Coordinates of C-alpha atoms and ligand atoms in Angstrom, one line a residue:
M1 CA 108.0 121.6 102.3
D2 CA 108.6 118.2 102.4
K3 CA 105.5 115.8 102.8
S4 CA 106.3 113.6 105.8
M5 CA 104.2 110.3 105.8
V6 CA 101.5 109.7 108.3
S7 CA 100.5 107.1 110.0
V8 CA 96.8 106.6 111.7
V9 CA 96.5 104.4 114.5
I10 CA 93.5 103.3 115.3
P11 CA 92.5 100.3 117.8
V12 CA 89.6 98.4 117.1
Y13 CA 87.3 96.1 119.5
N14 CA 84.1 94.6 118.3
E15 CA 83.4 97.5 115.8
E16 CA 81.8 96.0 113.2
A17 CA 79.0 97.6 112.6
I18 CA 81.0 100.9 112.0
L19 CA 84.5 99.4 110.6
N20 CA 83.6 99.9 107.2
E21 CA 82.1 103.2 107.3
L22 CA 85.5 104.2 109.2
V23 CA 87.8 103.1 106.7
E24 CA 86.2 104.5 104.0
R25 CA 86.4 108.1 105.9
C26 CA 89.7 107.2 106.8
V27 CA 91.1 106.8 103.4
K28 CA 88.9 109.7 102.0
A29 CA 90.4 112.2 104.2
C30 CA 93.9 111.0 104.1
D31 CA 93.8 111.1 100.3
S32 CA 93.0 114.6 100.4
M33 CA 96.3 115.5 101.7
N34 CA 98.3 114.4 99.2
R35 CA 101.1 113.1 101.0
P36 CA 102.1 109.0 101.6
Y37 CA 99.7 107.9 104.2
E38 CA 99.3 104.7 106.0
V39 CA 96.1 103.5 108.5
I40 CA 97.2 101.0 110.9
L41 CA 93.7 99.1 112.3
V42 CA 94.9 97.3 115.1
N43 CA 92.2 94.7 115.9
D44 CA 92.2 94.0 120.2
G45 CA 91.5 90.9 119.9
S46 CA 87.1 91.4 118.8
K47 CA 84.8 89.2 119.3
D48 CA 82.8 89.6 116.5
K49 CA 83.7 90.0 112.8
S50 CA 86.1 92.9 113.3
A51 CA 89.2 91.1 112.0
K52 CA 87.9 89.5 109.2
L53 CA 86.4 93.3 107.8
I54 CA 90.1 94.9 108.7
C55 CA 91.7 91.8 106.4
E56 CA 89.1 92.8 103.5
A57 CA 89.5 96.1 103.7
A58 CA 93.9 95.7 103.7
E59 CA 92.8 94.0 100.8
K60 CA 90.5 96.1 99.2
H61 CA 93.2 99.5 99.7
G62 CA 96.2 97.7 99.0
G63 CA 99.2 99.6 100.6
K64 CA 96.6 102.4 102.6
I65 CA 95.3 99.9 105.2
V66 CA 97.5 97.9 107.6
G67 CA 95.8 95.4 109.7
V68 CA 97.3 94.1 112.8
L69 CA 95.2 91.3 114.3
L70 CA 96.4 90.6 118.4
N71 CA 95.5 87.3 119.4
T72 CA 93.3 88.5 122.4
N73 CA 92.0 91.5 124.4
Y74 CA 94.8 93.7 125.9
G75 CA 93.0 97.0 126.0
Q76 CA 92.9 100.6 124.0
H77 CA 96.3 101.9 125.1
A78 CA 98.5 98.5 124.2
A79 CA 96.1 98.2 121.4
V80 CA 97.1 101.8 120.2
N81 CA 101.0 100.7 121.3
A82 CA 101.2 98.2 118.8
G83 CA 100.3 100.1 116.7
L84 CA 103.0 102.4 117.3
E85 CA 105.3 99.7 117.1
V86 CA 104.2 98.7 113.7
S87 CA 104.1 102.4 112.5
K88 CA 106.2 104.0 109.8
G89 CA 105.1 107.6 109.4
E90 CA 106.9 110.7 110.4
Y91 CA 103.7 112.0 112.2
I92 CA 101.4 109.9 113.8
I93 CA 97.6 110.2 114.3
T94 CA 95.7 107.9 116.7
L95 CA 92.1 108.0 116.7
D96 CA 89.3 106.1 118.3
A97 CA 87.2 103.6 116.0
D98 CA 83.7 104.7 117.4
L99 CA 83.9 107.8 114.6
Q100 CA 82.9 110.2 118.1
N101 CA 86.2 112.0 116.5
P102 CA 85.4 112.4 112.6
P103 CA 88.3 111.3 110.9
E104 CA 88.0 114.3 108.5
E105 CA 89.8 116.1 111.3
I106 CA 93.3 114.4 110.8
P107 CA 94.3 116.7 107.8
N108 CA 93.6 119.8 110.6
L109 CA 96.0 117.9 112.4
V110 CA 98.7 117.0 110.0
A111 CA 98.7 120.5 108.8
T112 CA 99.6 121.8 112.8
M113 CA 102.0 119.2 113.3
D114 CA 103.4 121.1 109.7
K115 CA 104.4 124.1 112.2
G116 CA 106.7 121.9 113.9
Y117 CA 104.6 121.1 116.9
D118 CA 105.7 117.3 118.6
V119 CA 102.4 116.9 120.1
V120 CA 98.7 118.2 119.0
G121 CA 96.0 117.6 121.5
T122 CA 92.2 117.9 120.6
V123 CA 89.5 119.7 123.2
R124 CA 86.5 118.2 122.3
Q125 CA 83.9 120.8 121.2
N126 CA 80.1 120.4 122.9
R127 CA 81.3 117.0 124.1
Q128 CA 78.4 114.0 123.5
D129 CA 78.9 112.1 126.8
T130 CA 77.0 111.5 129.9
L131 CA 78.1 113.1 133.1
F132 CA 79.8 110.9 134.9
R133 CA 82.8 110.4 132.0
R134 CA 82.8 114.4 131.9
I135 CA 82.8 114.1 135.9
S136 CA 85.9 111.4 135.3
S137 CA 87.3 113.6 132.8
F138 CA 87.3 116.7 134.7
M139 CA 89.7 115.1 137.4
I140 CA 91.9 113.3 135.5
N141 CA 92.7 116.1 133.4
T142 CA 93.5 118.2 136.4
S143 CA 95.4 115.3 138.3
V144 CA 97.6 115.1 134.9
R145 CA 97.7 118.3 134.4
K146 CA 99.9 118.9 137.8
V147 CA 101.8 115.9 137.4
T148 CA 103.2 116.5 134.0
G149 CA 103.2 119.9 134.0
V150 CA 102.0 120.3 130.6
N151 CA 98.9 122.0 129.9
M152 CA 96.4 120.9 128.3
H153 CA 92.8 120.8 128.6
D154 CA 91.6 116.9 127.1
Y155 CA 93.6 113.3 127.9
G156 CA 90.6 111.4 127.4
C157 CA 90.0 112.8 123.7
M158 CA 92.2 109.8 121.4
L159 CA 92.2 112.0 118.5
R160 CA 95.9 113.2 118.9
G161 CA 99.2 113.9 116.9
Y162 CA 102.4 112.9 118.1
H163 CA 106.0 113.3 115.9
R164 CA 108.1 110.2 115.3
S165 CA 110.6 111.1 118.2
V166 CA 107.9 111.0 120.7
V167 CA 106.3 107.7 119.8
N168 CA 110.5 106.4 119.5
A169 CA 110.7 107.6 123.5
M170 CA 107.2 105.9 124.1
L171 CA 108.1 103.0 122.8
Q172 CA 110.9 102.6 124.7
C173 CA 109.2 102.6 128.2
H174 CA 108.0 99.2 129.0
E175 CA 106.6 99.2 131.7
H176 CA 102.6 97.6 132.0
S177 CA 100.4 100.5 132.0
K178 CA 100.6 102.9 130.0
F179 CA 98.3 105.5 129.1
I180 CA 99.9 106.9 125.8
P181 CA 98.2 110.6 125.9
I182 CA 100.4 111.2 129.2
L183 CA 103.2 109.4 128.3
A184 CA 103.4 111.7 125.5
N185 CA 103.2 114.7 127.2
S186 CA 106.3 114.0 129.4
F187 CA 108.2 113.5 126.4
A188 CA 106.7 116.5 124.7
F189 CA 108.6 119.3 123.9
N190 CA 106.9 121.7 121.7
T191 CA 102.8 121.4 122.2
T192 CA 99.6 122.7 121.3
E193 CA 95.9 121.9 121.0
I194 CA 93.6 122.2 118.4
P195 CA 89.6 122.1 118.8
V196 CA 88.0 119.2 116.8
T197 CA 84.4 118.2 117.1
H198 CA 83.2 115.0 118.6
A199 CA 79.6 113.3 117.8
E200 CA 77.7 110.6 119.9
R201 CA 79.0 107.2 119.5
A202 CA 77.2 106.4 116.2
V203 CA 76.7 102.2 116.7
G204 CA 77.4 100.2 119.9
D205 CA 78.1 101.4 123.6
S206 CA 81.0 102.4 125.2
K207 CA 83.8 99.7 125.7
Y208 CA 84.3 101.0 129.1
S209 CA 81.8 100.0 131.7
L210 CA 81.9 102.0 135.2
W211 CA 84.6 99.1 136.3
K212 CA 86.9 99.6 133.7
L213 CA 86.5 103.5 134.2
I214 CA 87.6 102.7 138.4
N215 CA 90.3 100.5 137.5
L216 CA 91.4 102.8 134.5
Q217 CA 91.6 106.1 137.5
F218 CA 93.5 103.7 139.7
D219 CA 96.3 103.3 137.1
L220 CA 96.6 106.0 135.9
M221 CA 97.2 107.5 139.7
T222 CA 99.3 104.6 140.3
S223 CA 101.8 104.9 137.0
M224 CA 101.9 109.0 137.1
T225 CA 103.0 109.5 140.5
T226 CA 104.1 108.1 143.8
L227 CA 102.4 111.0 145.5
P228 CA 99.8 108.6 147.6
L229 CA 102.7 107.5 149.3
R230 CA 104.5 110.3 150.3
L231 CA 100.7 111.4 151.7
L232 CA 100.9 108.7 154.4
S233 CA 104.1 110.4 156.5
V234 CA 102.3 113.8 155.7
L235 CA 99.4 112.3 157.7
G236 CA 101.7 110.4 159.9
S237 CA 103.3 113.7 161.2
C238 CA 100.2 115.5 161.3
V239 CA 98.6 112.5 163.7
C240 CA 102.1 112.9 166.0
A241 CA 102.1 116.1 166.1
F242 CA 98.0 116.2 167.7
G243 CA 99.1 113.9 170.2
F244 CA 102.7 115.8 171.1
L245 CA 100.7 118.9 171.6
L246 CA 97.3 117.4 173.3
G247 CA 100.2 115.6 175.7
L248 CA 101.7 119.0 176.2
F249 CA 98.1 120.9 176.6
I250 CA 97.4 118.4 179.4
I251 CA 100.2 118.9 181.3
V252 CA 100.1 122.2 181.5
M253 CA 96.3 122.0 182.4
R254 CA 97.1 119.4 185.0
I255 CA 99.6 122.0 186.3
L256 CA 96.8 125.2 186.1
K257 CA 93.9 123.2 187.4
G258 CA 94.8 120.4 189.2
D259 CA 94.6 116.8 189.3
E260 CA 91.1 116.2 188.7
W261 CA 91.4 117.8 185.5
T262 CA 93.1 114.8 184.0
Q263 CA 90.1 112.7 184.1
G264 CA 92.2 109.5 185.7
G265 CA 94.5 109.8 183.0
V266 CA 92.2 108.5 180.4
F267 CA 93.2 112.4 178.4
T268 CA 96.7 111.3 178.3
L269 CA 96.3 107.7 177.0
F270 CA 94.3 109.8 173.8
A271 CA 97.8 111.9 173.6
I272 CA 99.7 108.7 173.6
T273 CA 97.8 106.8 171.2
F274 CA 97.8 109.4 168.6
I275 CA 101.7 109.7 168.9
L276 CA 101.7 106.1 168.3
M277 CA 99.7 106.0 165.2
G278 CA 101.1 108.8 163.9
G279 CA 104.6 107.0 164.4
Q280 CA 103.2 104.4 162.4
F281 CA 101.9 106.5 159.7
I282 CA 105.4 107.9 159.3
A283 CA 107.0 104.1 159.6
M284 CA 104.2 103.1 156.3
G285 CA 105.3 106.4 154.5
L286 CA 108.7 105.4 155.0
L287 CA 108.5 102.3 153.4
G288 CA 106.5 103.9 150.7
E289 CA 109.7 106.0 150.2
Y290 CA 111.6 102.9 149.6
I291 CA 108.7 101.4 147.3
G292 CA 108.3 104.2 145.5
R293 CA 111.9 103.5 144.4
I294 CA 111.4 100.3 143.5
F295 CA 108.6 101.5 141.4
Y296 CA 111.1 103.6 139.6
N297 CA 113.6 101.2 139.1
V298 CA 111.8 98.6 138.2
R299 CA 109.9 100.7 135.6
A300 CA 113.3 101.1 134.3
R301 CA 113.0 104.0 131.7
P302 CA 115.7 104.9 129.9
L303 CA 117.5 108.2 131.5
Y304 CA 117.2 110.3 128.6
F305 CA 116.0 109.8 124.9
I306 CA 118.1 111.9 122.1
Q307 CA 116.0 113.4 119.8
R308 CA 118.3 114.2 116.8
I309 CA 121.7 114.3 116.5
V310 CA 123.8 116.7 114.0
G311 CA 126.8 117.7 112.3
R312 CA 127.2 113.9 112.0
K313 CA 129.0 112.9 108.7
Q314 CA 127.2 109.8 107.3
D315 CA 129.3 107.1 106.6
Ligands
UDP1 N1 89.2 100.0 122.6 C1 90.4 98.4 122.3 N2 89.9 97.5 123.2 C2 89.2 97.6 124.6 C3 88.4 98.7 124.7 C4 88.1 99.9 123.4 O1 90.7 98.7 121.4 O2 89.6 97.1 125.5 C5 88.7 101.0 121.4 C6 87.4 100.8 120.6 O3 87.3 99.8 119.8 C7 87.7 102.2 120.5 C8 88.4 102.8 121.8 O4 89.1 102.1 122.1 O5 88.2 102.2 119.1 C9 87.7 103.6 122.3 O6 87.1 103.0 123.2 P1 85.4 103.3 123.4 O7 84.9 104.6 122.2 O8 84.4 102.7 123.6 O9 85.6 104.2 124.5 P2 84.9 105.5 125.1 O10 84.7 106.1 123.7 O11 83.9 105.3 125.6 O12 86.3 106.5 125.7
MG2 MG1 84.2 106.5 122.3

């Protein structure tokens, strides 16, 4: 069996307390696989000594550790993207720097990828996070499952394996808000999940504040789907239909019960207002449809990705 090269991509943001341990554990885990590998540490504009530590580690473990230094903080997924761009391996493993997902799981992931899966997800066993984090994860996971149609349980967990073909596809997407695991799944063909252990964040706090999380949720929703725009039209149609039915009802009651029943036209006014309001929503929804199309076109993803070409003679 040929042993494809493995690239491990790790975004690092203010993780000086943990970095040396991370490097040692990664190198040890990867050494045990007996195959070529590189660990790419992407410094996402850390304000502490992370950058310096990364440079030192790169020097110490010549060739095994690659440092990628970004000039300022671009966010976790942008940092991972930078790492993917630099990576050379056939298999790419992404991992968080905070040791919540132990690097010792890397060989398991690689072994699973050897079976021919192009995306390997992980499910965190006995998750060590706050209730709020777990609720928001649940919401994200269910909506992503609906949108991508890929049945994976845990999108929040960054410990994942991707085949080179999927990474190449992702690198051809130039949209701004990228969320790597979701993007990967929209190009994945053959996916699976394995359970991994999950530890508490060893040192320091989560780099995600509540505000950052809320931003992330909105980002995710708007980058994945234009469904909210379509909901406007649906809402408008409902309001409009209600107004119309109310109008009909008033006419019928007017005929049956006589003049007093209409309360001097107040209900008629209601009905008309509903119809007009509904009309406005429908119009907004229509605008939204066009905006949605602009969105997809501006995103300018390639129409398709070629996974492999076979049968052509090398020249
Ligand atoms: N991270 C990053 N840039 C940021 C925020 C986070 O590169 O702006 C990195 C961070 O160093 C860690 C990973 O992304 O390796 C996940 O961050 P964290 O553990 O704080 O997130 P959580 O586990 O709470 O989702
Ligand atoms: Mg974490």
